[in-house]
GROMACS .gro file of N, CA, C and O in nm:
model
  212
    1MET      N    1  -7.691   2.826 -10.373
    1MET     CA    2  -7.664   2.684 -10.369
    1MET      C    3  -7.725   2.623 -10.243
    1MET      O    4  -7.784   2.517 -10.249
    2GLU      N    5  -7.711   2.694 -10.130
    2GLU     CA    6  -7.765   2.641 -10.005
    2GLU      C    7  -7.917   2.629 -10.011
    2GLU      O    8  -7.974   2.532  -9.961
    3GLN      N    9  -7.982   2.725 -10.073
    3GLN     CA   10  -8.128   2.718 -10.086
    3GLN      C   11  -8.169   2.599 -10.171
    3GLN      O   12  -8.264   2.528 -10.139
    4ALA      N   13  -8.098   2.576 -10.279
    4ALA     CA   14  -8.129   2.464 -10.368
    4ALA      C   15  -8.109   2.331 -10.295
    4ALA      O   16  -8.192   2.242 -10.304
    5LYS      N   17  -7.999   2.320 -10.222
    5LYS     CA   18  -7.975   2.198 -10.146
    5LYS      C   19  -8.084   2.177 -10.043
    5LYS      O   20  -8.134   2.065 -10.027
    6GLY      N   21  -8.122   2.283  -9.974
    6GLY     CA   22  -8.226   2.272  -9.873
    6GLY      C   23  -8.360   2.232  -9.932
    6GLY      O   24  -8.431   2.148  -9.877
    7LYS      N   25  -8.394   2.293 -10.043
    7LYS     CA   26  -8.521   2.261 -10.108
    7LYS      C   27  -8.524   2.116 -10.154
    7LYS      O   28  -8.623   2.044 -10.133
    8LEU      N   29  -8.416   2.071 -10.214
    8LEU     CA   30  -8.408   1.934 -10.263
    8LEU      C   31  -8.410   1.836 -10.146
    8LEU      O   32  -8.479   1.734 -10.150
    9ALA      N   33  -8.337   1.867 -10.040
    9ALA     CA   34  -8.331   1.780  -9.923
    9ALA      C   35  -8.470   1.766  -9.860
    9ALA      O   36  -8.511   1.656  -9.822
   10GLU      N   37  -8.541   1.876  -9.850
   10GLU     CA   38  -8.675   1.872  -9.790
   10GLU      C   39  -8.773   1.794  -9.877
   10GLU      O   40  -8.850   1.712  -9.827
   11ARG      N   41  -8.770   1.819 -10.006
   11ARG     CA   42  -8.863   1.752 -10.098
   11ARG      C   43  -8.845   1.601 -10.099
   11ARG      O   44  -8.941   1.526 -10.115
   12HIS      N   45  -8.720   1.557 -10.089
   12HIS     CA   46  -8.691   1.414 -10.105
   12HIS      C   47  -8.646   1.345  -9.977
   12HIS      O   48  -8.601   1.230  -9.982
   13ASN      N   49  -8.656   1.418  -9.865
   13ASN     CA   50  -8.619   1.362  -9.736
   13ASN      C   51  -8.479   1.301  -9.737
   13ASN      O   52  -8.459   1.185  -9.699
   14ILE      N   53  -8.382   1.381  -9.784
   14ILE     CA   54  -8.242   1.340  -9.787
   14ILE      C   55  -8.161   1.446  -9.713
   14ILE      O   56  -8.209   1.556  -9.688
   15ASP      N   57  -8.036   1.413  -9.679
   15ASP     CA   58  -7.955   1.514  -9.610
   15ASP      C   59  -7.890   1.608  -9.712
   15ASP      O   60  -7.898   1.587  -9.833
   16MET      N   61  -7.829   1.713  -9.660
   16MET     CA   62  -7.774   1.818  -9.745
   16MET      C   63  -7.662   1.768  -9.836
   16MET      O   64  -7.649   1.810  -9.949
   17GLU      N   65  -7.582   1.676  -9.784
   17GLU     CA   66  -7.473   1.621  -9.865
   17GLU      C   67  -7.528   1.541  -9.983
   17GLU      O   68  -7.478   1.552 -10.095
   18GLN      N   69  -7.630   1.463  -9.957
   18GLN     CA   70  -7.694   1.386 -10.064
   18GLN      C   71  -7.758   1.480 -10.166
   18GLN      O   72  -7.754   1.454 -10.286
   19ALA      N   73  -7.816   1.589 -10.119
   19ALA     CA   74  -7.877   1.686 -10.209
   19ALA      C   75  -7.772   1.749 -10.299
   19ALA      O   76  -7.793   1.764 -10.419
   20PHE      N   77  -7.658   1.786 -10.241
   20PHE     CA   78  -7.551   1.845 -10.321
   20PHE      C   79  -7.499   1.745 -10.424
   20PHE      O   80  -7.478   1.780 -10.541
   21THR      N   81  -7.483   1.621 -10.383
   21THR     CA   82  -7.436   1.518 -10.475
   21THR      C   83  -7.535   1.500 -10.590
   21THR      O   84  -7.494   1.486 -10.706
   22ALA      N   85  -7.664   1.501 -10.560
   22ALA     CA   86  -7.766   1.487 -10.663
   22ALA      C   87  -7.763   1.605 -10.761
   22ALA      O   88  -7.771   1.586 -10.882
   23LEU      N   89  -7.748   1.726 -10.708
   23LEU     CA   90  -7.739   1.845 -10.794
   23LEU      C   91  -7.616   1.836 -10.884
   23LEU      O   92  -7.623   1.862 -11.004
   24ARG      N   93  -7.504   1.801 -10.827
   24ARG     CA   94  -7.380   1.791 -10.904
   24ARG      C   95  -7.389   1.682 -11.011
   24ARG      O   96  -7.349   1.701 -11.125
   25ARG      N   97  -7.444   1.567 -10.973
   25ARG     CA   98  -7.459   1.456 -11.068
   25ARG      C   99  -7.549   1.497 -11.185
   25ARG      O  100  -7.519   1.469 -11.301
   26TYR      N  101  -7.660   1.564 -11.153
   26TYR     CA  102  -7.753   1.610 -11.257
   26TYR      C  103  -7.684   1.709 -11.350
   26TYR      O  104  -7.696   1.699 -11.471
   27ALA      N  105  -7.612   1.804 -11.292
   27ALA     CA  106  -7.543   1.905 -11.374
   27ALA      C  107  -7.441   1.840 -11.467
   27ALA      O  108  -7.435   1.873 -11.586
   28ARG      N  109  -7.365   1.748 -11.416
   28ARG     CA  110  -7.265   1.680 -11.499
   28ARG      C  111  -7.329   1.596 -11.609
   28ARG      O  112  -7.285   1.596 -11.722
   29ALA      N  113  -7.434   1.525 -11.573
   29ALA     CA  114  -7.501   1.437 -11.670
   29ALA      C  115  -7.567   1.515 -11.782
   29ALA      O  116  -7.585   1.462 -11.892
   30HIS      N  117  -7.605   1.640 -11.755
   30HIS     CA  118  -7.674   1.721 -11.855
   30HIS      C  119  -7.587   1.833 -11.910
   30HIS      O  120  -7.636   1.924 -11.976
   31ASN      N  121  -7.456   1.825 -11.879
   31ASN     CA  122  -7.359   1.923 -11.928
   31ASN      C  123  -7.403   2.066 -11.896
   31ASN      O  124  -7.408   2.152 -11.983
   32ARG      N  125  -7.440   2.087 -11.770
   32ARG     CA  126  -7.488   2.217 -11.722
   32ARG      C  127  -7.400   2.264 -11.609
   32ARG      O  128  -7.340   2.184 -11.537
   33ARG      N  129  -7.399   2.394 -11.590
   33ARG     CA  130  -7.329   2.448 -11.474
   33ARG      C  131  -7.412   2.421 -11.350
   33ARG      O  132  -7.535   2.432 -11.352
   34LEU      N  133  -7.345   2.387 -11.242
   34LEU     CA  134  -7.412   2.354 -11.117
   34LEU      C  135  -7.499   2.471 -11.070
   34LEU      O  136  -7.613   2.451 -11.028
   35VAL      N  137  -7.448   2.591 -11.079
   35VAL     CA  138  -7.524   2.708 -11.036
   35VAL      C  139  -7.652   2.727 -11.118
   35VAL      O  140  -7.754   2.769 -11.065
   36ASP      N  141  -7.648   2.693 -11.246
   36ASP     CA  142  -7.767   2.705 -11.331
   36ASP      C  143  -7.874   2.602 -11.291
   36ASP      O  144  -7.993   2.632 -11.292
   37VAL      N  145  -7.830   2.483 -11.258
   37VAL     CA  146  -7.924   2.379 -11.213
   37VAL      C  147  -7.986   2.421 -11.079
   37VAL      O  148  -8.107   2.411 -11.060
   38ALA      N  149  -7.904   2.474 -10.990
   38ALA     CA  150  -7.954   2.520 -10.860
   38ALA      C  151  -8.056   2.632 -10.878
   38ALA      O  152  -8.162   2.633 -10.816
   39ARG      N  153  -8.026   2.726 -10.966
   39ARG     CA  154  -8.118   2.838 -10.991
   39ARG      C  155  -8.250   2.788 -11.048
   39ARG      O  156  -8.357   2.833 -11.009
   40ALA      N  157  -8.244   2.693 -11.142
   40ALA     CA  158  -8.366   2.638 -11.201
   40ALA      C  159  -8.450   2.567 -11.096
   40ALA      O  160  -8.573   2.575 -11.099
   41LEU      N  161  -8.385   2.501 -11.002
   41LEU     CA  162  -8.458   2.434 -10.895
   41LEU      C  163  -8.527   2.536 -10.805
   41LEU      O  164  -8.645   2.520 -10.771
   42ILE      N  165  -8.458   2.639 -10.768
   42ILE     CA  166  -8.513   2.743 -10.681
   42ILE      C  167  -8.630   2.814 -10.748
   42ILE      O  168  -8.735   2.837 -10.688
   43ASP      N  169  -8.611   2.851 -10.875
   43ASP     CA  170  -8.712   2.929 -10.949
   43ASP      C  171  -8.827   2.845 -11.003
   43ASP      O  172  -8.926   2.900 -11.049
   44ASP      N  173  -8.811   2.713 -11.002
   44ASP     CA  174  -8.906   2.624 -11.069
   44ASP      C  175  -8.925   2.668 -11.214
   44ASP      O  176  -9.036   2.665 -11.268
   45SER      N  177  -8.816   2.712 -11.277
   45SER     CA  178  -8.824   2.767 -11.412
   45SER      C  179  -8.819   2.661 -11.521
   45SER      O  180  -8.847   2.690 -11.636
   46GLU      N  181  -8.783   2.539 -11.484
   46GLU     CA  182  -8.783   2.431 -11.582
   46GLU      C  183  -8.793   2.297 -11.508
   46GLU      O  184  -8.753   2.287 -11.394
   47PRO      N  185  -8.844   2.197 -11.576
   47PRO     CA  186  -8.852   2.065 -11.512
   47PRO      C  187  -8.712   2.003 -11.502
   47PRO      O  188  -8.632   2.016 -11.595
   48LEU      N  189  -8.682   1.944 -11.391
   48LEU     CA  190  -8.553   1.880 -11.371
   48LEU      C  191  -8.579   1.732 -11.338
   48LEU      O  192  -8.548   1.685 -11.229
   49ALA      N  193  -8.638   1.665 -11.433
   49ALA     CA  194  -8.679   1.526 -11.416
   49ALA      C  195  -8.559   1.439 -11.377
   49ALA      O  196  -8.453   1.447 -11.436
   50GLY      N  197  -8.580   1.359 -11.275
   50GLY     CA  198  -8.477   1.265 -11.233
   50GLY      C  199  -8.369   1.326 -11.146
   50GLY      O  200  -8.267   1.264 -11.123
   51LEU      N  201  -8.389   1.446 -11.098
   51LEU     CA  202  -8.286   1.514 -11.022
   51LEU      C  203  -8.243   1.437 -10.898
   51LEU      O  204  -8.126   1.420 -10.873
   52ALA      N  205  -8.334   1.388 -10.822
   52ALA     CA  206  -8.297   1.318 -10.697
   52ALA      C  207  -8.307   1.168 -10.710
   52ALA      O  208  -8.311   1.097 -10.611
   53SER      N  209  -8.307   1.119 -10.829
   53SER     CA  210  -8.317   0.974 -10.850
   53SER      C  211  -8.185   0.905 -10.826
   53SER      O  212  -8.082   0.957 -10.848
   0.00000   0.00000   0.00000
């Protein structure tokens, strides 16, 4: 989770709290587990369009 937050924060120039909120919001909006969204972000295994929007 920390790696995903860090990666998202760096990519979008946001702080860690904002990154976590974005991950959680995306997971809820797409009916996904937060850990699965974080793993997909780390692995670049799928597109996560709109994640930090």
